[in-house]
Coordinates of C-alpha atoms and ligand atoms in Angstrom, one line a residue:
X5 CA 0.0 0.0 0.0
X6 CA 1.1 3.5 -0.8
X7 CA 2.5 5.5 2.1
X8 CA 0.4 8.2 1.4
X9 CA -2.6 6.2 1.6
X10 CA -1.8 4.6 5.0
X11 CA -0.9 7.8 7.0
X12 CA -3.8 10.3 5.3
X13 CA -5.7 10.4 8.3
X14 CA -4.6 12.1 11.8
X15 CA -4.0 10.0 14.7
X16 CA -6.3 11.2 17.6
X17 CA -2.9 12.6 19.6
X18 CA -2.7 14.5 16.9
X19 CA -6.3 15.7 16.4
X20 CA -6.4 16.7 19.9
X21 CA -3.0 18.9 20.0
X22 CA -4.3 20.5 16.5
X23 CA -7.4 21.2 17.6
X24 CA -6.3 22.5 21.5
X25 CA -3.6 24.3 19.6
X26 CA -6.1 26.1 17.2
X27 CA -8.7 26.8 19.6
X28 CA -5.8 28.5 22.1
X29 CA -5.3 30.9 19.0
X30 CA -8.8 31.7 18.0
X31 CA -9.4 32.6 21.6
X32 CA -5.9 34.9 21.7
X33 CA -7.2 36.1 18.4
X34 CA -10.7 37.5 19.7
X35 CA -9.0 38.7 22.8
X36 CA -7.1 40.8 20.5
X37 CA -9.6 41.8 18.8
X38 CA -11.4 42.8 21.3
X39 CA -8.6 45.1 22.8
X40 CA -6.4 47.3 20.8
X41 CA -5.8 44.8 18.3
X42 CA -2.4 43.9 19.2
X43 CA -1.4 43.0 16.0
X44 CA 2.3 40.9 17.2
X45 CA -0.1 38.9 19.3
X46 CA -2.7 38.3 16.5
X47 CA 0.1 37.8 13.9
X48 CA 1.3 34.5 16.6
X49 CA -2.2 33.1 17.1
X50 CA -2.6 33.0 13.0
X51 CA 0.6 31.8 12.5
X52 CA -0.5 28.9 15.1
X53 CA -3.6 28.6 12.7
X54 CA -1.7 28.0 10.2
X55 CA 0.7 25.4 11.7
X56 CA -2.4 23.5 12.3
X57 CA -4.5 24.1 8.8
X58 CA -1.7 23.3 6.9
X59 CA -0.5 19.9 9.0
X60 CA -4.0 18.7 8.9
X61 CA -4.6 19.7 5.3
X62 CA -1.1 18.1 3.9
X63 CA -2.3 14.8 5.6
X64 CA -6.2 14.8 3.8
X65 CA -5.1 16.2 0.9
X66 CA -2.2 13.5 -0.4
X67 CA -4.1 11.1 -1.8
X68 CA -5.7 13.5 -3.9
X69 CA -2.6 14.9 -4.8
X70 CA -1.3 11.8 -6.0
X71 CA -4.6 11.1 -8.0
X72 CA -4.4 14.6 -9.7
X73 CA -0.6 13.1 -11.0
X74 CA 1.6 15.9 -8.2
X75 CA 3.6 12.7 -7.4
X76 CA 7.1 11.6 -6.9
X77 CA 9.2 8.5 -6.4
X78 CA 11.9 9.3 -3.8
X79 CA 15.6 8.2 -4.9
X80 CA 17.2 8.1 -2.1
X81 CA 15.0 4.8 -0.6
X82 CA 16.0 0.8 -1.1
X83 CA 12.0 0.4 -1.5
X84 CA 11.3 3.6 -3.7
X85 CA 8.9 2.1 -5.9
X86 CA 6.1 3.9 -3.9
X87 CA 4.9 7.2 -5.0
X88 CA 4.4 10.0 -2.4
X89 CA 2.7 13.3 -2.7
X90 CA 4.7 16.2 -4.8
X91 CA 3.9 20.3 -4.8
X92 CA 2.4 20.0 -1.0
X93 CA 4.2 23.5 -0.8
X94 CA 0.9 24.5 -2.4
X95 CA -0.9 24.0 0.5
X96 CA 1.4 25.9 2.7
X97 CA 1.4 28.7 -0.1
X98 CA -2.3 28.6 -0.1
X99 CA -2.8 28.7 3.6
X100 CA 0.0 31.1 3.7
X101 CA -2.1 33.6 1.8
X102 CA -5.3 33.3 2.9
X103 CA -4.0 33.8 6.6
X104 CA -2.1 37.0 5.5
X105 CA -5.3 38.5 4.0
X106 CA -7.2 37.7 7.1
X107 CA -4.3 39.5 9.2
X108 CA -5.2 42.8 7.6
X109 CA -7.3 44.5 9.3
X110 CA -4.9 44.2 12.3
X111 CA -2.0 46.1 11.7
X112 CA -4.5 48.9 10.6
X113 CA -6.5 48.3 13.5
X114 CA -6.1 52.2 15.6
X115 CA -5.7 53.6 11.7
X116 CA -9.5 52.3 11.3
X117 CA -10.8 53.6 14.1
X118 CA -8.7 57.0 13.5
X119 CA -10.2 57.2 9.9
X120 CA -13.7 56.1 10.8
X121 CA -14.5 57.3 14.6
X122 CA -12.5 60.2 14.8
X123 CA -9.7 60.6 17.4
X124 CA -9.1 57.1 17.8
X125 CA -11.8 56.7 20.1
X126 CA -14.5 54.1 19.6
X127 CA -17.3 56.0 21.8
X128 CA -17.1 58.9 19.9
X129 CA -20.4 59.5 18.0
X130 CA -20.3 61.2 14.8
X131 CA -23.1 63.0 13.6
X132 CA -24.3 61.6 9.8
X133 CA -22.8 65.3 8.4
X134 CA -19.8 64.9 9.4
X135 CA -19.5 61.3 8.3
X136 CA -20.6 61.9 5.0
X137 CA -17.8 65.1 5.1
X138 CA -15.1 62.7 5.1
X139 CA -14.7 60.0 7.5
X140 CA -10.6 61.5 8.5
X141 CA -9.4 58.9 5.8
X142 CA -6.4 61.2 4.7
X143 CA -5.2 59.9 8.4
X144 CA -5.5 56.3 6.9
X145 CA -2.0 54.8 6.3
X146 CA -2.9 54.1 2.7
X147 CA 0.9 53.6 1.8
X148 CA 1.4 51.1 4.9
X149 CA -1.7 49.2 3.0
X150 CA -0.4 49.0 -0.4
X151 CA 3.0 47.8 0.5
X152 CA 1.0 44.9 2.1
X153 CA -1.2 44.5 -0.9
X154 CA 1.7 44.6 -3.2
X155 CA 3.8 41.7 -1.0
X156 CA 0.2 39.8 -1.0
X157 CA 0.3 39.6 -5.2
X158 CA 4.4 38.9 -5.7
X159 CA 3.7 36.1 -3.5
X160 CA 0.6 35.3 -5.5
X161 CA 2.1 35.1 -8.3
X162 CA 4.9 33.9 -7.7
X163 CA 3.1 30.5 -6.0
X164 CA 1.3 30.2 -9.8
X165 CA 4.3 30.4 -11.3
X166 CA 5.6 27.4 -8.5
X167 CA 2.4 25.4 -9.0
X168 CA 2.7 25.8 -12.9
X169 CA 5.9 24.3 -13.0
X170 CA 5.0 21.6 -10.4
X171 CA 2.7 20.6 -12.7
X172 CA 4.4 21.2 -16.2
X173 CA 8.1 21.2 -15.4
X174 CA 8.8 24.5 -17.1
X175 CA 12.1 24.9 -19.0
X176 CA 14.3 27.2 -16.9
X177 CA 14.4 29.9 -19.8
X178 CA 10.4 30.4 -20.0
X179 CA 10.7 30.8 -16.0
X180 CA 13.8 32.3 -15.6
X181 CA 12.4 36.0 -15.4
X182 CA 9.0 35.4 -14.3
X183 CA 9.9 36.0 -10.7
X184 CA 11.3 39.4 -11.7
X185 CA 7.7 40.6 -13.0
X186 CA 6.6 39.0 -9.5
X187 CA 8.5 41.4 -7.8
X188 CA 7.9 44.8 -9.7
X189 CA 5.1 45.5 -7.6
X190 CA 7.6 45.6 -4.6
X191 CA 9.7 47.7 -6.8
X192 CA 7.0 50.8 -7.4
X193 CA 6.2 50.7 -3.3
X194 CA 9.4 50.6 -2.7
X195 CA 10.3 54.2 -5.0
X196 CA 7.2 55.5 -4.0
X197 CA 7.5 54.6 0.0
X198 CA 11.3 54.8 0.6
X199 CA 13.0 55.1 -2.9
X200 CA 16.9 55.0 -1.1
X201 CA 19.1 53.6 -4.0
X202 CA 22.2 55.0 -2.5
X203 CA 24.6 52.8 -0.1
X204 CA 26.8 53.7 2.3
X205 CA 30.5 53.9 1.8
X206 CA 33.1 51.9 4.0
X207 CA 35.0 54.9 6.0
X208 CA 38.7 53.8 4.6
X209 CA 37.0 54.4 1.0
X210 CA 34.9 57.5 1.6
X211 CA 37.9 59.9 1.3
X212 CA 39.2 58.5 -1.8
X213 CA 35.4 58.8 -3.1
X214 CA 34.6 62.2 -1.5
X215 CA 31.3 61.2 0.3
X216 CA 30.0 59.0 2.3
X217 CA 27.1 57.7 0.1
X218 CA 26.8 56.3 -2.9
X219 CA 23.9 56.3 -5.3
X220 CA 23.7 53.3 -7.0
X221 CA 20.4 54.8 -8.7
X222 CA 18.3 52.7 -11.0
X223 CA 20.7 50.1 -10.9
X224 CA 19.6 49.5 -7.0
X225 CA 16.2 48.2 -8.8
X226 CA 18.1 46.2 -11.4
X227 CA 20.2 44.7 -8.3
X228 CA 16.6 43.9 -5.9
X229 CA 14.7 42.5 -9.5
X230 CA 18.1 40.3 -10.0
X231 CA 17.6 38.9 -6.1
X232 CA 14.1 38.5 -7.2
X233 CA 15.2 36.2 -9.5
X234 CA 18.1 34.6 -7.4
X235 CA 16.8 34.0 -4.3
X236 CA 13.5 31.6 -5.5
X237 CA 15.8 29.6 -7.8
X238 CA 18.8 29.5 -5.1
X239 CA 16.5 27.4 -2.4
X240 CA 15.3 24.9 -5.3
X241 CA 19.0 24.2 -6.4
X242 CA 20.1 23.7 -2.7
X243 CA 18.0 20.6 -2.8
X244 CA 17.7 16.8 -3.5
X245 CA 17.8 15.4 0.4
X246 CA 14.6 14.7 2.7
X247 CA 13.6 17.6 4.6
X248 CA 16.5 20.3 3.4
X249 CA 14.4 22.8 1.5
X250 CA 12.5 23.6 3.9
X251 CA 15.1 23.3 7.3
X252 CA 17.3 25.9 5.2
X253 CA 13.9 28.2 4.6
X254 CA 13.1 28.1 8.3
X255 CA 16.2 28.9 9.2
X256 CA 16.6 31.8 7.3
X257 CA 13.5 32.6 8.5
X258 CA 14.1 32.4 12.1
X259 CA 16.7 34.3 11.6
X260 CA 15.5 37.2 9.8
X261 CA 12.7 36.8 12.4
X262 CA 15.7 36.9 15.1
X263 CA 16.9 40.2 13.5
X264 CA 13.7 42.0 13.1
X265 CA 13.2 41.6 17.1
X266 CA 16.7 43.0 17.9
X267 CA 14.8 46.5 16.1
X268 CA 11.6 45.9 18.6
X269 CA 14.4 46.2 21.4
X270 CA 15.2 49.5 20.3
X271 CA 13.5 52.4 22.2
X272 CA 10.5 53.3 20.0
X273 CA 9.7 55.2 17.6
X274 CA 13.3 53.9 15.5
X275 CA 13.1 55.0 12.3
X276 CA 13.4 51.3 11.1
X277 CA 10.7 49.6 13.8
X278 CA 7.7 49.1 11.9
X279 CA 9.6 48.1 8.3
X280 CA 10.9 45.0 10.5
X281 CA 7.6 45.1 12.7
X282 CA 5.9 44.7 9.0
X283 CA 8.7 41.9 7.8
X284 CA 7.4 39.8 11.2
X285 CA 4.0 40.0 10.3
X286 CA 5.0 38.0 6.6
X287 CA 7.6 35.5 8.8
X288 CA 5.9 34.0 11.8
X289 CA 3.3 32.5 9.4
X290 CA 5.8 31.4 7.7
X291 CA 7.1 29.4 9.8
X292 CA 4.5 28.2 10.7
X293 CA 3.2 26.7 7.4
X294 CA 6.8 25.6 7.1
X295 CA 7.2 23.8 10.3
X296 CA 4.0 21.7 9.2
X297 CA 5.9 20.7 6.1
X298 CA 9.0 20.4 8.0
X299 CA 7.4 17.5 10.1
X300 CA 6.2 15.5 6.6
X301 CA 9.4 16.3 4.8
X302 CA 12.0 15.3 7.1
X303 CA 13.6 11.9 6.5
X304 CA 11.9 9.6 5.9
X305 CA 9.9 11.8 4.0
X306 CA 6.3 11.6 3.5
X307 CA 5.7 14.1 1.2
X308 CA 7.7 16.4 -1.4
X309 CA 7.6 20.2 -1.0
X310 CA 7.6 20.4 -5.0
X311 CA 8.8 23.9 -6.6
X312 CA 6.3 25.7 -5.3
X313 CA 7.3 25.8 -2.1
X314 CA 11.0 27.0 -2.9
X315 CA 9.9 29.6 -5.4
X316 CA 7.3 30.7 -2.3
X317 CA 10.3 30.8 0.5
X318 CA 12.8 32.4 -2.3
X319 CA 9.6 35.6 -2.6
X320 CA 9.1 35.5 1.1
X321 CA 12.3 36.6 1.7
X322 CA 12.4 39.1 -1.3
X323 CA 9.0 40.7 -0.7
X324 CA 10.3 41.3 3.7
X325 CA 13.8 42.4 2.8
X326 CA 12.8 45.3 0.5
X327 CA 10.0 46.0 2.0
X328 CA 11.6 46.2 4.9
X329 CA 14.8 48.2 3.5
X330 CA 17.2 45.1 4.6
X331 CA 18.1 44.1 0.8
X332 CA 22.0 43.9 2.2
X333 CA 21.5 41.8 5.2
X334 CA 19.5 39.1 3.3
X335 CA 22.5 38.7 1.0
X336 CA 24.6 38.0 4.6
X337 CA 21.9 34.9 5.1
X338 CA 22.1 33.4 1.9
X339 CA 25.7 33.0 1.5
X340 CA 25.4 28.7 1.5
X341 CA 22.5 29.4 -1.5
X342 CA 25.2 31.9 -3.1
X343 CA 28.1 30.0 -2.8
X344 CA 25.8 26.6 -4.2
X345 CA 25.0 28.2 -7.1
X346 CA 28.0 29.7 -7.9
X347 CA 29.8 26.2 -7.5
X348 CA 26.8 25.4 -10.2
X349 CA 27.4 27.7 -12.9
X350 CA 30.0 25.6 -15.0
X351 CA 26.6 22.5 -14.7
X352 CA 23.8 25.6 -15.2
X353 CA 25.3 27.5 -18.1
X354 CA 26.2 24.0 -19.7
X355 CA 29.7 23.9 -19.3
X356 CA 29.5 20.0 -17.8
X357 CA 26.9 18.5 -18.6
X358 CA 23.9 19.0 -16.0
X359 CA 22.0 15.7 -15.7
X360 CA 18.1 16.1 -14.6
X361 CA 19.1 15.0 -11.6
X362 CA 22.2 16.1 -9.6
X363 CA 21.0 15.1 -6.1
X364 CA 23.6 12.7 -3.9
X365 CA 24.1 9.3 -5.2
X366 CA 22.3 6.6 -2.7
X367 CA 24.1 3.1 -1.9
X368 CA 21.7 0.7 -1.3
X369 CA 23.8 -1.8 -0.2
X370 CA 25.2 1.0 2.6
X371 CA 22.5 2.9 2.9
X372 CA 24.4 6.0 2.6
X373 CA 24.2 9.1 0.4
X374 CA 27.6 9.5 -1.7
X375 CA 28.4 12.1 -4.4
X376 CA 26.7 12.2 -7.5
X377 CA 28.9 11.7 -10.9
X378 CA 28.9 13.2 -14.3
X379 CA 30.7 10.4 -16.3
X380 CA 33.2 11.1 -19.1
X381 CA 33.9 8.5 -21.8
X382 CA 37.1 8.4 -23.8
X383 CA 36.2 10.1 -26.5
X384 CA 33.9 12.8 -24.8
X385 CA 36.4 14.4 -22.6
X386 CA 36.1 17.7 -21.5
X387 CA 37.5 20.7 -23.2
X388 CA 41.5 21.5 -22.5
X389 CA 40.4 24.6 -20.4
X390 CA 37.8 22.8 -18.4
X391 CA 40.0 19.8 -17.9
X392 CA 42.7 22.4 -16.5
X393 CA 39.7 23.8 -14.3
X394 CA 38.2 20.5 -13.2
X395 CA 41.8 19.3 -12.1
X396 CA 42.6 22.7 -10.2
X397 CA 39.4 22.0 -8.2
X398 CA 40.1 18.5 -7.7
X399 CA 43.6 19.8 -6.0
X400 CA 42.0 22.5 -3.9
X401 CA 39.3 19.9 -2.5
X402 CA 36.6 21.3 -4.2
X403 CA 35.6 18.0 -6.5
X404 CA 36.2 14.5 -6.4
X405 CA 37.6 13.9 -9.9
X406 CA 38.1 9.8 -10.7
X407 CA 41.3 9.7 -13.6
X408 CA 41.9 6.3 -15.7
X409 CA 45.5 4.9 -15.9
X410 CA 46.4 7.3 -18.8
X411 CA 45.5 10.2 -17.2
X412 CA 41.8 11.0 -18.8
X413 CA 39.3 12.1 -16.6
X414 CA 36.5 9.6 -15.9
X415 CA 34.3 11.3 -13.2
X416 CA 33.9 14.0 -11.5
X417 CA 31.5 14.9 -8.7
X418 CA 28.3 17.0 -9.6
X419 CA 28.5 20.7 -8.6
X420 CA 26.1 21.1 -5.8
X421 CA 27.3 22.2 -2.0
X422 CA 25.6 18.6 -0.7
X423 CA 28.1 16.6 -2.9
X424 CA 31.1 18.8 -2.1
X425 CA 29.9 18.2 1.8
X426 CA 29.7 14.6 1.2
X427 CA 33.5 14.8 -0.9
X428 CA 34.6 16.2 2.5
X429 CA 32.8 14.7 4.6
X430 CA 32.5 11.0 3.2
X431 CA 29.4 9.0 3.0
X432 CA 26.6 9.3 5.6
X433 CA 23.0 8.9 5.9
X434 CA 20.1 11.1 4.6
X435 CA 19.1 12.4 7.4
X436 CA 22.6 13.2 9.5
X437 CA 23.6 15.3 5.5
X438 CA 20.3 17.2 5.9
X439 CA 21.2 18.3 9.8
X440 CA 24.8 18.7 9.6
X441 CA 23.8 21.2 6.6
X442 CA 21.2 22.9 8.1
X443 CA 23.3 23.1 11.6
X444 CA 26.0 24.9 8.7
X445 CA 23.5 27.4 7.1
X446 CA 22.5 28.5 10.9
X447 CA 26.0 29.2 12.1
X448 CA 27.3 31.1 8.9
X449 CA 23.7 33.4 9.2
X450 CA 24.4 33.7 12.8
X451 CA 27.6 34.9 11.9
X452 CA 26.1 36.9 9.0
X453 CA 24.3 38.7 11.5
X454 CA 27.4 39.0 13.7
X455 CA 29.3 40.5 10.6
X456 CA 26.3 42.9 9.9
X457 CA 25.7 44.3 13.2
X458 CA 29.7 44.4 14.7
X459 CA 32.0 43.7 12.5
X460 CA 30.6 46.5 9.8
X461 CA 31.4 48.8 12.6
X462 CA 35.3 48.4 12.0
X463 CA 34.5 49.6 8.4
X464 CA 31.1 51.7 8.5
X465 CA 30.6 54.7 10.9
X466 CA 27.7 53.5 12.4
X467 CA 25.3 50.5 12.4
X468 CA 21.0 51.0 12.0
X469 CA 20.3 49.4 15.0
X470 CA 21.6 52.4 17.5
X471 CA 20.5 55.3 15.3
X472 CA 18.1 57.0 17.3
X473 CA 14.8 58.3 15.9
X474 CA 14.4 61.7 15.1
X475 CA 10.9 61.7 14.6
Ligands
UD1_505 C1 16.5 20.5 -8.5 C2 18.0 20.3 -8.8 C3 18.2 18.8 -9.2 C4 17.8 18.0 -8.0 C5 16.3 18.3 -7.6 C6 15.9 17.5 -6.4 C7 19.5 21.7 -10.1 C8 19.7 22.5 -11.3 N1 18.3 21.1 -10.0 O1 15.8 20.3 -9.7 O2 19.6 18.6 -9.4 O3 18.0 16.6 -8.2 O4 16.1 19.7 -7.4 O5 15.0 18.1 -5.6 O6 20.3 21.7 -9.2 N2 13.6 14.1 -4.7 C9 14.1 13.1 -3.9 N3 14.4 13.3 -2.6 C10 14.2 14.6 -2.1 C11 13.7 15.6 -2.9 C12 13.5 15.3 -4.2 O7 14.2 11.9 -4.4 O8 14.5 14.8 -0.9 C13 13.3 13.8 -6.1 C14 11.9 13.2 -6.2 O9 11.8 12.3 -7.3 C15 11.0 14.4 -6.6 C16 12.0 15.2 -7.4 O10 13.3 15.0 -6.9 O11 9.9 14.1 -7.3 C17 11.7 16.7 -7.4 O12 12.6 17.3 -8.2 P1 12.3 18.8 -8.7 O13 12.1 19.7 -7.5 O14 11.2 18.8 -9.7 O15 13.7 19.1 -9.4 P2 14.2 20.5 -9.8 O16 13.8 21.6 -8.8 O17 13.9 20.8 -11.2
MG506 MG1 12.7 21.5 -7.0

């Protein structure tokens, strides 16, 4: 029997902590109703919704997933002749959204009452006149709002573009820019709201340059649209073992999350509170769609994430760091999904051959994952220049490169960070690759933020976090 099939339903443990956990929240979501809206607090208890919506959801709905064709053997098994559910990041996507657009009124919640009761106070009574005057809606944060509606359609349509190729496997050149469009709306809030394009200059440079900022102009859009494009495509290449596209997503998460609340710290009103108050609101749901993947991805896994869900974590991360003017620091979180693809160009741009599949090599008769191969027969060798390259790798470590007795190259490893691990490393099981590179992509972030918030004080006058407001 399918896997699928056999674990559709939830146990009653895990009815029961579903439905005490999504009862907690509803009542913490009418309590905050009820009071000032407290939108932080609200923001939790739907995040906790959607934990739950999601887990249960992914369960019920894989069978029909299968049925509808989103399926997928897994390669990594001795016993993978069993299909199991593809794309169920469309569920997390879906919930994701629908959750987001429920969370609206909240943030706005004192703004509505401002616009519609006058003074902010819900006893006032307004006579019909006045009402009809002009309810004080030019107090409405109307640009606060379309920045949210503008993250709410990248992220929309960047999950049809996800779910599109989850179901047709679109060639990477139709896809390749549709991620930029995604983001344009980001783009106009983002020169309409805030519209910085300069960056600051290290201090050892600034005399040489003359000034301390540098305008980077209309470029700055060309460089966020290029992330646009980067980041999405960077989390589905880092990918291939149970469980490790979405442990690297929630990591980043968490600690984008962890730097947002390091800005709440900061006596308010900083300048930068409510962009990174705003980025929260988009990440705790996000984790919490995420988590309930986590839980059916992880090794063994009983589900696939499919594209969707990358391309959806890739935009997440997009649509919070330039709406919430931390473009740079994302950059200082990604730096495993930069260096991956980097090590991939040579297999992307066709260099070496890029098989379909590039993911570790499993040994049945070990159980363990190994490096993946390109092979290279006699009389298909690589060109002299990418010989010369493959064999300088090879000597610095950075490939496992298999030679016959006259010196012509048989294999080499496939270009992907989790093979390079493993070439360092040496064999090892699913599960302990995904951890040890999860546990790798959390301590260079950490460190990321570390470099972002210390260190670029030996080199930049001052960092964001201690400028004081001068509103
Ligand atoms: C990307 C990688 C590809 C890698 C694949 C695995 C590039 C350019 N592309 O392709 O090398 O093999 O992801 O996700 O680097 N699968 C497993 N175990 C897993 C995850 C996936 O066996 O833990 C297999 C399943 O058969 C699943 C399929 O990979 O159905 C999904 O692959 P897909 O996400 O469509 O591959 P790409 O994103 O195109
Ligand atoms: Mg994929």
């Amino acid at each position: 029997m399918p896997i699928a099939a056999q674990s559709s339903q939830l146990s009653s443990t895990e009815t029961l902590y579903l439905s005490g956990l999504s009862l907690v929240c509803v009542a913490v979501l009418v309590r905050a109703f009820e009071g000032e809206g407290e939108p932080l607090v609200a923001s939790l208890a739907l995040s906790g919704i959607a934990f739950a919506a999601s887990y249960a959801m992914i369960r019920w709905l894989g069978p029909t997933f299968i049925k509808a064709g989103l399926k997928g053997r897994d390669l990594s098994k001795v016993n993978n002749s069993n299909y199991i559910p593809e794309c169920m990041g469309g569920i997390c996507a879906v919930v994701y959204l629908l959750i987001i657009i429920v969370f609206i009124p909240f943030p706005f919640y004192k703004d509505i009452v401002v616009a519609t009761s006058g003074g902010g106070n819900r006893d006032v009574v307004m006579n019909v006149e006045f009402v009809q005057q002009g309810r004080l809606l030019h107090k409405f944060p109307h640009s606060k709002l379309a920045s949210y509606l503008s993250a709410i359609i990248s992220l929309q349509s960047i999950t049809l573009l996800g779910i599109g190729d989850d179901l047709f496997d679109i060639r990477w050149r139709h896809k390749f820019f549709i991620p930029a469009f995604a983001s344009l709306p980001l783009l106009v809030i983002y020169f309409i709201d805030f519209g910085v394009t300069s960056i600051v200059l290290p201090t050892f440079l600034q005399p040489y340059v003359g000034r301390e900022l540098f305008d980077l102009g209309i470029l700055y859009y060309g460089y966020m649209s290029a992330f646009s494009i980067f980041s999405p495509n960077s989390i589905n290449i880092l990918a291939g073992v149970n469980g490790i596209e979405v442990s690297q997503s929630i990591v980043i998460a968490l600690l984008l999350a962890f730097n947002d609340a390091l800005y709440l710290l900061t006596p308010y009103p900083h300048p930068a509170t409510d962009s990174h108050l705003f980025s929260l609101y988009f990440l705790l749901p996000f984790l919490g769609v995420s988590f309930a993947l986590l839980i059916h991805n992880w090794y063994p896994a009983r589900v696939f994430c499919g594209d969707t869900y990358c391309y959806f974590a890739g935009m997440v991360f997009v649509v919070v760091s330039i709406l919430g003017h931390f473009s740079k620091t994302l950059i200082l979180l990604l730096v495993p999904q930069i260096f991956n693809f980097v090590y991939s160009t040579p297999q992307l741009f066709g260099l070496i051959p890029c098989p379909r599949h590039r993911l570790p090599h499993f040994n049945a008769r070990t159980g363990q994952l190994e490096p993946s191969v390109t092979k290279w027969e006699k009389d298909k060798q690589p060109r002299p220049i990418i010989a010369a390259a493959l064999r300088l790798l090879s000597q610095l470590r950075l490939l496992r490169l298999k030679e016959d007795e006259q010196g012509l190259i048989e294999e080499t490893s496939n270009l992907t960070v989790l093979n390079l691990w493993l070439v360092w490393r040496g064999p090892m099981r699913e599960d302990r690759l995904a951890k040890e590179i999860t546990a790798m992509q959390a301590v260079l972030g950490l460190f990321g933020l570390f470099v972002r918030h210390k260190l670029a004080l030996l080199i930049f006058r001052e960092d964001n976090l201690n400028i004081r407001s001068a509103v």
